[in-house]
PDB file of C-alpha atoms in Angstrom:
ATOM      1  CA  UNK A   1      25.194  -5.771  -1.259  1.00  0.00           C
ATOM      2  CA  UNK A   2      22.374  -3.446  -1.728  1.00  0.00           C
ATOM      3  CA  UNK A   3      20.639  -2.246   1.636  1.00  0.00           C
ATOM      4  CA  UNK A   4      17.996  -0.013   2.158  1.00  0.00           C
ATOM      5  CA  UNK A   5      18.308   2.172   5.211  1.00  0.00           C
ATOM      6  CA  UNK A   6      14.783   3.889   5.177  1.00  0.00           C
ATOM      7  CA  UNK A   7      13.828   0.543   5.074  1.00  0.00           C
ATOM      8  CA  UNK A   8      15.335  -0.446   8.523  1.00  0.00           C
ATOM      9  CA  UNK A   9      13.897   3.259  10.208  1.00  0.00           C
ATOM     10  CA  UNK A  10      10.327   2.351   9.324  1.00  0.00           C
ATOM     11  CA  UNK A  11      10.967  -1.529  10.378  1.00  0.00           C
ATOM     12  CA  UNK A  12      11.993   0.017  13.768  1.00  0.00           C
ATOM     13  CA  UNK A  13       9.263   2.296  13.864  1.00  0.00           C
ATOM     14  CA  UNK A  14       6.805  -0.314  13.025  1.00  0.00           C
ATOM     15  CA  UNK A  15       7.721  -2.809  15.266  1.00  0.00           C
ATOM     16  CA  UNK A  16       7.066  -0.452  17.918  1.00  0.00           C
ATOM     17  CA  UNK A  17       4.178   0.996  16.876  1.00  0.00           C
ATOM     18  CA  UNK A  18       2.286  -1.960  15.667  1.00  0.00           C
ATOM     19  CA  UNK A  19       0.016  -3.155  18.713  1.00  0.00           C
ATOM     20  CA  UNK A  20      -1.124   0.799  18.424  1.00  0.00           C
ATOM     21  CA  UNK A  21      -1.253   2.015  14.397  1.00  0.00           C
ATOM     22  CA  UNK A  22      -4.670   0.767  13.828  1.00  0.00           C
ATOM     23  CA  UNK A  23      -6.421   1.064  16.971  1.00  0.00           C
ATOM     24  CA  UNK A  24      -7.200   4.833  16.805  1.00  0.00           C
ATOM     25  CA  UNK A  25     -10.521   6.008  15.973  1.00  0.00           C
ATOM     26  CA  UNK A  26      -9.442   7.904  12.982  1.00  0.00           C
ATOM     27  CA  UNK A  27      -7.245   4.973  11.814  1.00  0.00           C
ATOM     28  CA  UNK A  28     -10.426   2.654  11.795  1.00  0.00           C
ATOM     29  CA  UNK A  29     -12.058   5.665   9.641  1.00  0.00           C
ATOM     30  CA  UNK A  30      -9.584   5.739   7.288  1.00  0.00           C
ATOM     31  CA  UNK A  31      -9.637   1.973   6.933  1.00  0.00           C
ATOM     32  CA  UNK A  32     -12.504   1.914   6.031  1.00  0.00           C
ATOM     33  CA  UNK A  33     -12.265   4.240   3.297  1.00  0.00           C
ATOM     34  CA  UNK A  34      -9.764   2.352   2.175  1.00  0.00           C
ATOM     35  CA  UNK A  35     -11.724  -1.034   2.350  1.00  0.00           C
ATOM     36  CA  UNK A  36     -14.500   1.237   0.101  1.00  0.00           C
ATOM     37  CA  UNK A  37     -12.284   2.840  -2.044  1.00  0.00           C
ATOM     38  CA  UNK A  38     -11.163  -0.751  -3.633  1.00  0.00           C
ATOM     39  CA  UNK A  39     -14.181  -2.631  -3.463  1.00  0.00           C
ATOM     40  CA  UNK A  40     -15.651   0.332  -5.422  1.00  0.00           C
ATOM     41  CA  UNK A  41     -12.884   0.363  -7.802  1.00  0.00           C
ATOM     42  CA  UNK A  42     -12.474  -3.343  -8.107  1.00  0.00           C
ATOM     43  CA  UNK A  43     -13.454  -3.439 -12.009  1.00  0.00           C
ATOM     44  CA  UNK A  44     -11.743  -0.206 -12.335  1.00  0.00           C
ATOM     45  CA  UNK A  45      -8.932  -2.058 -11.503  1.00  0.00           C
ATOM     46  CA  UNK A  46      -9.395  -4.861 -13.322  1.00  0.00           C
ATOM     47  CA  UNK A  47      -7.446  -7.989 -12.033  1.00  0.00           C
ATOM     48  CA  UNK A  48      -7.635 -10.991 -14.227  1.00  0.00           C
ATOM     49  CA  UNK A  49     -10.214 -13.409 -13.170  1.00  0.00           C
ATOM     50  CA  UNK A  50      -9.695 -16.919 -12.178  1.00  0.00           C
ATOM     51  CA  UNK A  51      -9.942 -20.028 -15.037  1.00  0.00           C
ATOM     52  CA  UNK A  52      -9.324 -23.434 -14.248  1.00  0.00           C
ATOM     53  CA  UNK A  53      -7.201 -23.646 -17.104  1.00  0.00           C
ATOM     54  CA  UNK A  54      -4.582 -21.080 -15.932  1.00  0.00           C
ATOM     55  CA  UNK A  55      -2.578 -20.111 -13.179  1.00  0.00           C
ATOM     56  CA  UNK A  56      -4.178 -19.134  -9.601  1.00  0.00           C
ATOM     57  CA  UNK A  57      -4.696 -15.670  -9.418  1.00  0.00           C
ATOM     58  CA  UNK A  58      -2.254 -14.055  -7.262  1.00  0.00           C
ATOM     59  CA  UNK A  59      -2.146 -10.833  -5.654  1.00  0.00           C
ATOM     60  CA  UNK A  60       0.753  -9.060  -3.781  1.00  0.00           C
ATOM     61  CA  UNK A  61      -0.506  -7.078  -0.613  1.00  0.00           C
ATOM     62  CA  UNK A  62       3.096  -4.978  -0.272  1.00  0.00           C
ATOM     63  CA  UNK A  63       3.699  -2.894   2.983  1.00  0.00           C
ATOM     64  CA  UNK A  64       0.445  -4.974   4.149  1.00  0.00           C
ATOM     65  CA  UNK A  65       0.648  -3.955   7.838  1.00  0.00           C
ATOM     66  CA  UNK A  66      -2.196  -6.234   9.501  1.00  0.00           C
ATOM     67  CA  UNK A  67      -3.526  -7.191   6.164  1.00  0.00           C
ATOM     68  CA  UNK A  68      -6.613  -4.778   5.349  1.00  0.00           C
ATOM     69  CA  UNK A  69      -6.186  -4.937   1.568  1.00  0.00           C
ATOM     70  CA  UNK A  70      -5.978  -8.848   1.904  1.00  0.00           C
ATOM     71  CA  UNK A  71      -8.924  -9.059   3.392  1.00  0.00           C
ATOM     72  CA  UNK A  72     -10.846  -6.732   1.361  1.00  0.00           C
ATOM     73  CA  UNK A  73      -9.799  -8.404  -1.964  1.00  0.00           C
ATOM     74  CA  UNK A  74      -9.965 -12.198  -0.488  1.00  0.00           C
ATOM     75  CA  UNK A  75     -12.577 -13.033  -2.829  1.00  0.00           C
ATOM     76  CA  UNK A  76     -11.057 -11.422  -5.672  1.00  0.00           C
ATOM     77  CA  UNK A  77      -7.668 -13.633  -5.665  1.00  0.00           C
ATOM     78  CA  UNK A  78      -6.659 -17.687  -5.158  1.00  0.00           C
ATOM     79  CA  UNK A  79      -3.829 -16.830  -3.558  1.00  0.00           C
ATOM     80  CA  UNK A  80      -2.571 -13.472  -1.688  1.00  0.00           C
ATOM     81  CA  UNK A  81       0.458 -12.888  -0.034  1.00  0.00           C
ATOM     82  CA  UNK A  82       1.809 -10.149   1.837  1.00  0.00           C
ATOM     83  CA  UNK A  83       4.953  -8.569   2.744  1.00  0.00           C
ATOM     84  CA  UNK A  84       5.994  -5.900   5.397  1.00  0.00           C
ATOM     85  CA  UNK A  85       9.182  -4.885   6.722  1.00  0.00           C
ATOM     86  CA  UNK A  86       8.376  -4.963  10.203  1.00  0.00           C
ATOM     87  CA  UNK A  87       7.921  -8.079  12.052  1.00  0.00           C
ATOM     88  CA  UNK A  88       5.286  -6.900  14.195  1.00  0.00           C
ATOM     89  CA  UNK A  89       2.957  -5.972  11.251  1.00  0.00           C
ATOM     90  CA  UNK A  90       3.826  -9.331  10.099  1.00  0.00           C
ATOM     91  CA  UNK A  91       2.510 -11.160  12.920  1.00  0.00           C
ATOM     92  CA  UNK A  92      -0.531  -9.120  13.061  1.00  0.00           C
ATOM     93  CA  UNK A  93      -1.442 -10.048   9.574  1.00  0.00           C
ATOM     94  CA  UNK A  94      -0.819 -13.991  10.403  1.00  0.00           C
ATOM     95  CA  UNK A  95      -2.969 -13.386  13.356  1.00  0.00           C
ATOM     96  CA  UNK A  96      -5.705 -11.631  11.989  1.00  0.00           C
ATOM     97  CA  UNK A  97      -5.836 -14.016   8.700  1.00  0.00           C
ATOM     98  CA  UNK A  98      -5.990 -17.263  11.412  1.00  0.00           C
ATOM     99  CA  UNK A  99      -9.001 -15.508  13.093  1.00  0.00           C
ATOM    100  CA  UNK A 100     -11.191 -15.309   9.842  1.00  0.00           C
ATOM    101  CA  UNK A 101     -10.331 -19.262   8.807  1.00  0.00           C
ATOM    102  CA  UNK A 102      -7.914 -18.144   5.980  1.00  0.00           C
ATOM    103  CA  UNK A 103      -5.914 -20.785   5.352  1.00  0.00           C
ATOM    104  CA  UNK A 104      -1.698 -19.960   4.907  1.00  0.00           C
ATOM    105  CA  UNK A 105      -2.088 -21.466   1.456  1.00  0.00           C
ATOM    106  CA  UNK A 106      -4.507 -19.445   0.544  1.00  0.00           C
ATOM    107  CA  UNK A 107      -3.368 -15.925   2.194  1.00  0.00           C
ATOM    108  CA  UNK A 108       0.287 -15.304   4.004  1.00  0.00           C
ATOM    109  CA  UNK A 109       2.509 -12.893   4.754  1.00  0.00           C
ATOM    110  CA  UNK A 110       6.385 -12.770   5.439  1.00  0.00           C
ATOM    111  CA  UNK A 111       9.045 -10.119   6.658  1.00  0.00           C
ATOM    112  CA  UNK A 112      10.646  -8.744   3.618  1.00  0.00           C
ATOM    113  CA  UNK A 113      12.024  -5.693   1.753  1.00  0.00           C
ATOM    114  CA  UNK A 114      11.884  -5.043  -2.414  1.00  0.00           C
ATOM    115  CA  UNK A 115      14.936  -2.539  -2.001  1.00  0.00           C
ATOM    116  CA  UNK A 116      17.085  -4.664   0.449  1.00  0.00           C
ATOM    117  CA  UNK A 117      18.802  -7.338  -1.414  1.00  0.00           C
ATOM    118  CA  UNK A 118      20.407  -8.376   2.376  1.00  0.00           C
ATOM    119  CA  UNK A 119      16.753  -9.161   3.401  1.00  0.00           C
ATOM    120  CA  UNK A 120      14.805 -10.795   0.432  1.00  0.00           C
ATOM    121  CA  UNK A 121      15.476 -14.475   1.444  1.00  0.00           C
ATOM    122  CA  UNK A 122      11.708 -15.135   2.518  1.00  0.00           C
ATOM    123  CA  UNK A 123      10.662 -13.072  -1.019  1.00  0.00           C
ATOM    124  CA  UNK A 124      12.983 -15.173  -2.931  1.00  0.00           C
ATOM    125  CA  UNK A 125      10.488 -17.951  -3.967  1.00  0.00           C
ATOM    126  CA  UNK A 126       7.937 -18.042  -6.835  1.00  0.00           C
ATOM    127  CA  UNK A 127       5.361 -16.913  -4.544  1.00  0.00           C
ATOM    128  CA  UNK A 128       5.909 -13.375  -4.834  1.00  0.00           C
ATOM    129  CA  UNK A 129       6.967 -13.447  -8.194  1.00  0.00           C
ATOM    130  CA  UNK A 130       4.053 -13.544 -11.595  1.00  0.00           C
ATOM    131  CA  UNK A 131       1.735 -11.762  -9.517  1.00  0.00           C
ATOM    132  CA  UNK A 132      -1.643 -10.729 -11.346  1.00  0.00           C
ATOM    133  CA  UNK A 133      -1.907  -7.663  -8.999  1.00  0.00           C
ATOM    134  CA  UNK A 134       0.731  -5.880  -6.468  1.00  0.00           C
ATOM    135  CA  UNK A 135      -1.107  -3.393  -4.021  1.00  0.00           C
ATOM    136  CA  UNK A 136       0.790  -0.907  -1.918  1.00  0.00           C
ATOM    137  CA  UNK A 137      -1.730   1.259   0.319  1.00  0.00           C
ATOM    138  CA  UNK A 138      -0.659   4.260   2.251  1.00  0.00           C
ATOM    139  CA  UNK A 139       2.971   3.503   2.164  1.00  0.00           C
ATOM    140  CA  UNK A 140       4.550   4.916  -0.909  1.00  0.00           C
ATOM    141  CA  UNK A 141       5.388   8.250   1.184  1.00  0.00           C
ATOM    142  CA  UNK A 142       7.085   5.617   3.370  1.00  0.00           C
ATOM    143  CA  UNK A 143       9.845   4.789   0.707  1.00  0.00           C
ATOM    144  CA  UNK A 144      12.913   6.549   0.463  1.00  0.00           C
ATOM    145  CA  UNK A 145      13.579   5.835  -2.908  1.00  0.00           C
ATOM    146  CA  UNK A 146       9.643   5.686  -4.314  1.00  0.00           C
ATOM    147  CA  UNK A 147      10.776   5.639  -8.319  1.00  0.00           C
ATOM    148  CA  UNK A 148      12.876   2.442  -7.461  1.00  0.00           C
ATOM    149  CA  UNK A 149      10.433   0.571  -4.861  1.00  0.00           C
ATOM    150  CA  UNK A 150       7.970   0.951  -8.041  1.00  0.00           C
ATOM    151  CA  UNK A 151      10.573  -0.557 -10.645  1.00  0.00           C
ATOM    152  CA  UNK A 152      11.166  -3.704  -7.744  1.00  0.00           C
ATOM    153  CA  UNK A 153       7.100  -4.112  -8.026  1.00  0.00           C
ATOM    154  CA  UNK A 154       6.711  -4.152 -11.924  1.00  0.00           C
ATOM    155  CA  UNK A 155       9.305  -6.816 -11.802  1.00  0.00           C
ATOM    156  CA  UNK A 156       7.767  -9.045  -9.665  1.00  0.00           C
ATOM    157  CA  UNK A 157       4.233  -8.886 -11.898  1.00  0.00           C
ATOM    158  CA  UNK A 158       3.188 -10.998 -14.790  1.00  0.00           C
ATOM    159  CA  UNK A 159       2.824  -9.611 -17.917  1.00  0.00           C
ATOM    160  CA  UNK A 160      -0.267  -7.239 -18.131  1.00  0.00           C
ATOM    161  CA  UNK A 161       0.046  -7.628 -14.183  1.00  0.00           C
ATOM    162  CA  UNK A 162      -1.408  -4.435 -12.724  1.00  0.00           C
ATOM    163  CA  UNK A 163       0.184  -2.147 -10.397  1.00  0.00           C
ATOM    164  CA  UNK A 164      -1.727  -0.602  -7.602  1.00  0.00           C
ATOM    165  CA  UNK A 165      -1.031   2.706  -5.327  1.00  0.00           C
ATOM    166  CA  UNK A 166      -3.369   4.402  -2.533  1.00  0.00           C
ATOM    167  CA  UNK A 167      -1.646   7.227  -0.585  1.00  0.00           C
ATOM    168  CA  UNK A 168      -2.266  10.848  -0.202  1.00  0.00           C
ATOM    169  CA  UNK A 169      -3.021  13.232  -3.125  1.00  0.00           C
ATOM    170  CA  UNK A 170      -1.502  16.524  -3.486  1.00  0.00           C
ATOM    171  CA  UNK A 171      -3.725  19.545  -3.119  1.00  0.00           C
ATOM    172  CA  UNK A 172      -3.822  19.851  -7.321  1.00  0.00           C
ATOM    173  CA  UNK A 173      -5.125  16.242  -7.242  1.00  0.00           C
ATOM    174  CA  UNK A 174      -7.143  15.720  -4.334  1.00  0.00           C
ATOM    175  CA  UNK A 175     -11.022  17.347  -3.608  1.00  0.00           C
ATOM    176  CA  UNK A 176     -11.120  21.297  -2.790  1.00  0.00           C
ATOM    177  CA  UNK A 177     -12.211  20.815   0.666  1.00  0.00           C
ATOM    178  CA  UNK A 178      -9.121  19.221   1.876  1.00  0.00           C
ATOM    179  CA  UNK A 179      -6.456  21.167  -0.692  1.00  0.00           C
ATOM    180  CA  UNK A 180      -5.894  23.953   1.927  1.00  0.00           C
ATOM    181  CA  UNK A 181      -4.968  22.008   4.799  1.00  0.00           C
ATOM    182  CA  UNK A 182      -3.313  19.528   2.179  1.00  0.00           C
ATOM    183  CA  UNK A 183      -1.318  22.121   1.423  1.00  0.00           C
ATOM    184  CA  UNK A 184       0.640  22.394   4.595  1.00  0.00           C
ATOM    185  CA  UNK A 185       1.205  18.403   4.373  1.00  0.00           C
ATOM    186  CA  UNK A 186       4.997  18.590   4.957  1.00  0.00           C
ATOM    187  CA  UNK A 187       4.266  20.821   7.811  1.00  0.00           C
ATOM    188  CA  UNK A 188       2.351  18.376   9.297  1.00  0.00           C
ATOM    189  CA  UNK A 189       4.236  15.203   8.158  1.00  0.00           C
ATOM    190  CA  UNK A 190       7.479  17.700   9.735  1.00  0.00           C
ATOM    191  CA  UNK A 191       5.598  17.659  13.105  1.00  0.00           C
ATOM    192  CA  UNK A 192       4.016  13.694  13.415  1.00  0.00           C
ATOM    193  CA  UNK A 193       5.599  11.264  15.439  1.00  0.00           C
ATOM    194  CA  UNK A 194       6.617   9.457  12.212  1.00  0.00           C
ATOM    195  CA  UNK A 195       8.066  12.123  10.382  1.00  0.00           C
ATOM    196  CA  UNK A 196      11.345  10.591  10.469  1.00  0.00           C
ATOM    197  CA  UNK A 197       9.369   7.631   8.202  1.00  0.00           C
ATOM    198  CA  UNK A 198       8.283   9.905   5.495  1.00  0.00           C
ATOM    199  CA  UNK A 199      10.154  11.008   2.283  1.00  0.00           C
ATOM    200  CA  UNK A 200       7.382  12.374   0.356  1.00  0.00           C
ATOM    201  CA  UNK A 201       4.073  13.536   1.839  1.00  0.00           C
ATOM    202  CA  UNK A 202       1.680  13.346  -1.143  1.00  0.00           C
ATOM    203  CA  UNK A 203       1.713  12.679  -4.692  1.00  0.00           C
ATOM    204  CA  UNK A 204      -0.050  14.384  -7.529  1.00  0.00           C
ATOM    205  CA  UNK A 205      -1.162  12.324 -11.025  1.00  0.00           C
ATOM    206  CA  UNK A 206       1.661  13.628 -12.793  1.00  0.00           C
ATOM    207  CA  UNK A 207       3.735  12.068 -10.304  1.00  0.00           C
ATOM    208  CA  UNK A 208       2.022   8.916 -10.078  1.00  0.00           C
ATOM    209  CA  UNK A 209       2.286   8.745 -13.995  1.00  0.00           C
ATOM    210  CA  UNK A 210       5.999   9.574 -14.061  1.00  0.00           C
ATOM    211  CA  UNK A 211       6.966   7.048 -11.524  1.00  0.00           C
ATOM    212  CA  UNK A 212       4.714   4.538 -13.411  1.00  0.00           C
ATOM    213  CA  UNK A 213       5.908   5.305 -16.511  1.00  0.00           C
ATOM    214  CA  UNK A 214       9.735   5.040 -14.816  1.00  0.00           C
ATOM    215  CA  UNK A 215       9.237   1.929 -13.755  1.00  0.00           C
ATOM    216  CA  UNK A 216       8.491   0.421 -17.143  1.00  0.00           C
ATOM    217  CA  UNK A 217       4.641   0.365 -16.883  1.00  0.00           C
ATOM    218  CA  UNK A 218       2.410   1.451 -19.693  1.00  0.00           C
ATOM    219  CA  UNK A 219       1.717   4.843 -19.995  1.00  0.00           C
ATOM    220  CA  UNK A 220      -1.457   4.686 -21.617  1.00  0.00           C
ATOM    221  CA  UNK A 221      -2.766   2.569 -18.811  1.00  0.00           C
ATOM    222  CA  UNK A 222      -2.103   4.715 -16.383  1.00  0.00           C
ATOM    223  CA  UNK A 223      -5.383   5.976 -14.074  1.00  0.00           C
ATOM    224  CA  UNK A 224      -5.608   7.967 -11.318  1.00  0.00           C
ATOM    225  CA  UNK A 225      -9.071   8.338  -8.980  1.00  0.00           C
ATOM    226  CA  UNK A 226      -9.083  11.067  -5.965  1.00  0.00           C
ATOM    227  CA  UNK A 227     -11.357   9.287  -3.073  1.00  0.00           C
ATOM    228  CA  UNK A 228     -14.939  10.880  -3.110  1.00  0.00           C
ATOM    229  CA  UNK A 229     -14.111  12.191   0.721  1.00  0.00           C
ATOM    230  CA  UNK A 230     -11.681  13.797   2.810  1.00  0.00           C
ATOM    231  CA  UNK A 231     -10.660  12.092   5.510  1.00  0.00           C
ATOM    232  CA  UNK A 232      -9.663  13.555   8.918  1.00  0.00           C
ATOM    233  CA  UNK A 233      -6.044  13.614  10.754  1.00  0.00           C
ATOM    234  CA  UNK A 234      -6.273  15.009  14.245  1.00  0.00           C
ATOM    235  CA  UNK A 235      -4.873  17.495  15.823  1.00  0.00           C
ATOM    236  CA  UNK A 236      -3.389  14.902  18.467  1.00  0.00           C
ATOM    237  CA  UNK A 237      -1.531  13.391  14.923  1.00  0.00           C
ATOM    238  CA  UNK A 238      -1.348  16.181  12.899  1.00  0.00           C
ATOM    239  CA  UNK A 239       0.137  18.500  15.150  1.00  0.00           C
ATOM    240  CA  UNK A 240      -2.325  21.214  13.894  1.00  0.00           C
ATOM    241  CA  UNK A 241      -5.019  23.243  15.474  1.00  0.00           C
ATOM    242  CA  UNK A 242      -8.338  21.596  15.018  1.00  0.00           C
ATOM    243  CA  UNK A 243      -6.212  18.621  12.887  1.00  0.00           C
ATOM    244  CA  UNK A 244      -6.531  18.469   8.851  1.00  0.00           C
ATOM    245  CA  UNK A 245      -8.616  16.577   6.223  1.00  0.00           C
ATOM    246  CA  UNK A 246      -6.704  15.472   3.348  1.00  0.00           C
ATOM    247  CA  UNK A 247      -7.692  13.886   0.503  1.00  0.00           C
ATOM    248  CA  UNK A 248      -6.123   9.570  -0.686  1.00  0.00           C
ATOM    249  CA  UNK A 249      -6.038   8.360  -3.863  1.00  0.00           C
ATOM    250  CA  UNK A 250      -6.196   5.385  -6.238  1.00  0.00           C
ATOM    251  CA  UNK A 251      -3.936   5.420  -8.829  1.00  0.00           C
ATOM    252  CA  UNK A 252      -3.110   2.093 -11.385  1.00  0.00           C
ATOM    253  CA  UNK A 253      -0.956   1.095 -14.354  1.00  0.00           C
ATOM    254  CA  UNK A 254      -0.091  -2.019 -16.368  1.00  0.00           C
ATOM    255  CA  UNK A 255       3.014  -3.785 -17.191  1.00  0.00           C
ATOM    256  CA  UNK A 256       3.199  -4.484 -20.646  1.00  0.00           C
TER     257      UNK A 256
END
């Protein structure tokens, strides 16, 4: 039975971290960038629109934490779900979505894991397969194994289904007012309190279009979009004097 262990450190990490992740003033800053960065990018991205003579749009919010992507691309989907390894993310999501008068038809999420086959009962169902859209934001550098969490995501879209990344760009790819500091990123990944979470600190387009490509995506669809602005780690986070602005991207490809 296939298990993923950098799975199971980030669910622990998570869990204990989760009241606290998204609290911090330069979280809420980068969320919403985030939140900007898709709605701007929404016919960039170019999910299939809803016909009442098809199947509900569906959209995958993967390592969804307390749900941001879900509830920036609500109106863009009939039915969202999300999945998170940690429990505690999990519940935030459930919360959060209750607050705003989603209903659990609608938009959901459940403890699960793409690369755990030990842990995929709640994923099992045809919820989270056929989906128009999967969306991973700021987690890929979470995965120990990011080539095969991509191939697990292309599987569980439709066909033409569109695969979605957001995490850190490398200093070749991102703006030049964050590529020095970028540079040092697995100094300062080395130093953070979640080090021990990260495999990879940040990804450059030809790495995006390899693992794309890898996974059985298009190659000719793939895209790849730097944000327009840095955004700030501090020094409290980043272990660095002064802290370090570093540069997210949007990257996409279809499967065929």
């Amino acid at each position: 039975m296939a298990t993923d262990s950098f799975g199971d450190t980030n669910r622990h990490f998570w869990n204990k971290n989760a009241k606290s992740a998204f609290t911090q003033e330069w979280a809420l800053a980068l969320s919403e960038q985030l939140r900007d960065c898709l709605l701007s990018s929404i016919d960039w991205i170019d999910i299939r629109k809803s016909s009442s003579n098809e199947t509900p749009v569906k959209i995958i919010d993967y390592a969804c934490g307390n749900g941001l992507v879900s509830r920036t691309l609500v109106d863009f989907a009939d039915v969202i779900r999300g999945v998170d390894v940690s429990d505690a993310m999990v519940d935030q999501y459930n919360d959060l979505r209750r607050q705003s008068g989603i209903s659990p038809e609608r938009m959901h999420a459940v403890c699960g894991n793409f690369l755990d086959s030990g842990h995929n009962d709640a994923i099992a169902g045809p919820d989270f397969y056929e989906a128009d859209a999967i969306i991973m934001s700021m987690a890929l550098h979470h995965c120990g194994d990011p080539q095969a969490m991509l191939s697990k995501m292309v599987d569980r879209l439709r066909s033409n289904g569109v695969l979605v990344m957001l995490d850190w760009a490398d200093s070749a790819s991102g703006h030049a007012a964050g590529a020095s500091s970028h540079a040092h990123g697995h100094d300062i990944m080395g130093n953070s309190d979640a080090s021990h979470t990260i495999s990879k600190s940040s990804f450059s387009a030809g790495d995006m279009k390899q693992l794309f490509s890898g996974a059985g995506c298009n190659p000719d669809t793939v895209g790849f979009r730097p944000y327009k602005e840095t955004s700030h780690i501090p020094e409290s986070v980043a272990k660095v004097k002064g802290g370090v602005d570093m540069t997210f991207f949007i990257a996409k490809a279809r499967k065929p």
